[in-house]
């Protein structure tokens, strides 16, 4: 299912550019992945030096902070833009005669079912 909606030309160009860059990154990653395992396949584990471990931890922390900030910004923006909207409409309470006609019972039976603490199913 394709959803069509109106977008500005700048937004459309940005979407296309980001999509192309994403696919290009994926293809380059897969190419280097295949090249790495194409020549020789080994399951050796390489020791990480302290500087590599620090770089990995710093990158992970930076990435986590950026993701957290972007999610906070996104939720704040959505609350600001859509928070005042009241899009949910609740139905009116059903009357006993409507319930009785739907379940093909009398109104007295409906009242008895609503008020009884124990309902016996036949």
Short mmCIF file of C-alpha atoms in Angstrom, two decimals, residues 37 41-46:
data_model
loop_
_atom_site.label_atom_id
_atom_site.label_comp_id
_atom_site.label_asym_id
_atom_site.label_seq_id
_atom_site.Cartn_x
_atom_site.Cartn_y
_atom_site.Cartn_z
CA UNK A 37 34.66 -13.25 4.35
CA UNK A 41 36.60 -17.38 6.72
CA UNK A 42 37.86 -17.53 10.26
CA UNK A 43 36.21 -17.17 13.62
CA UNK A 44 39.27 -15.76 15.39
CA UNK A 45 38.61 -13.16 18.00
CA UNK A 46 40.92 -10.20 18.06
#
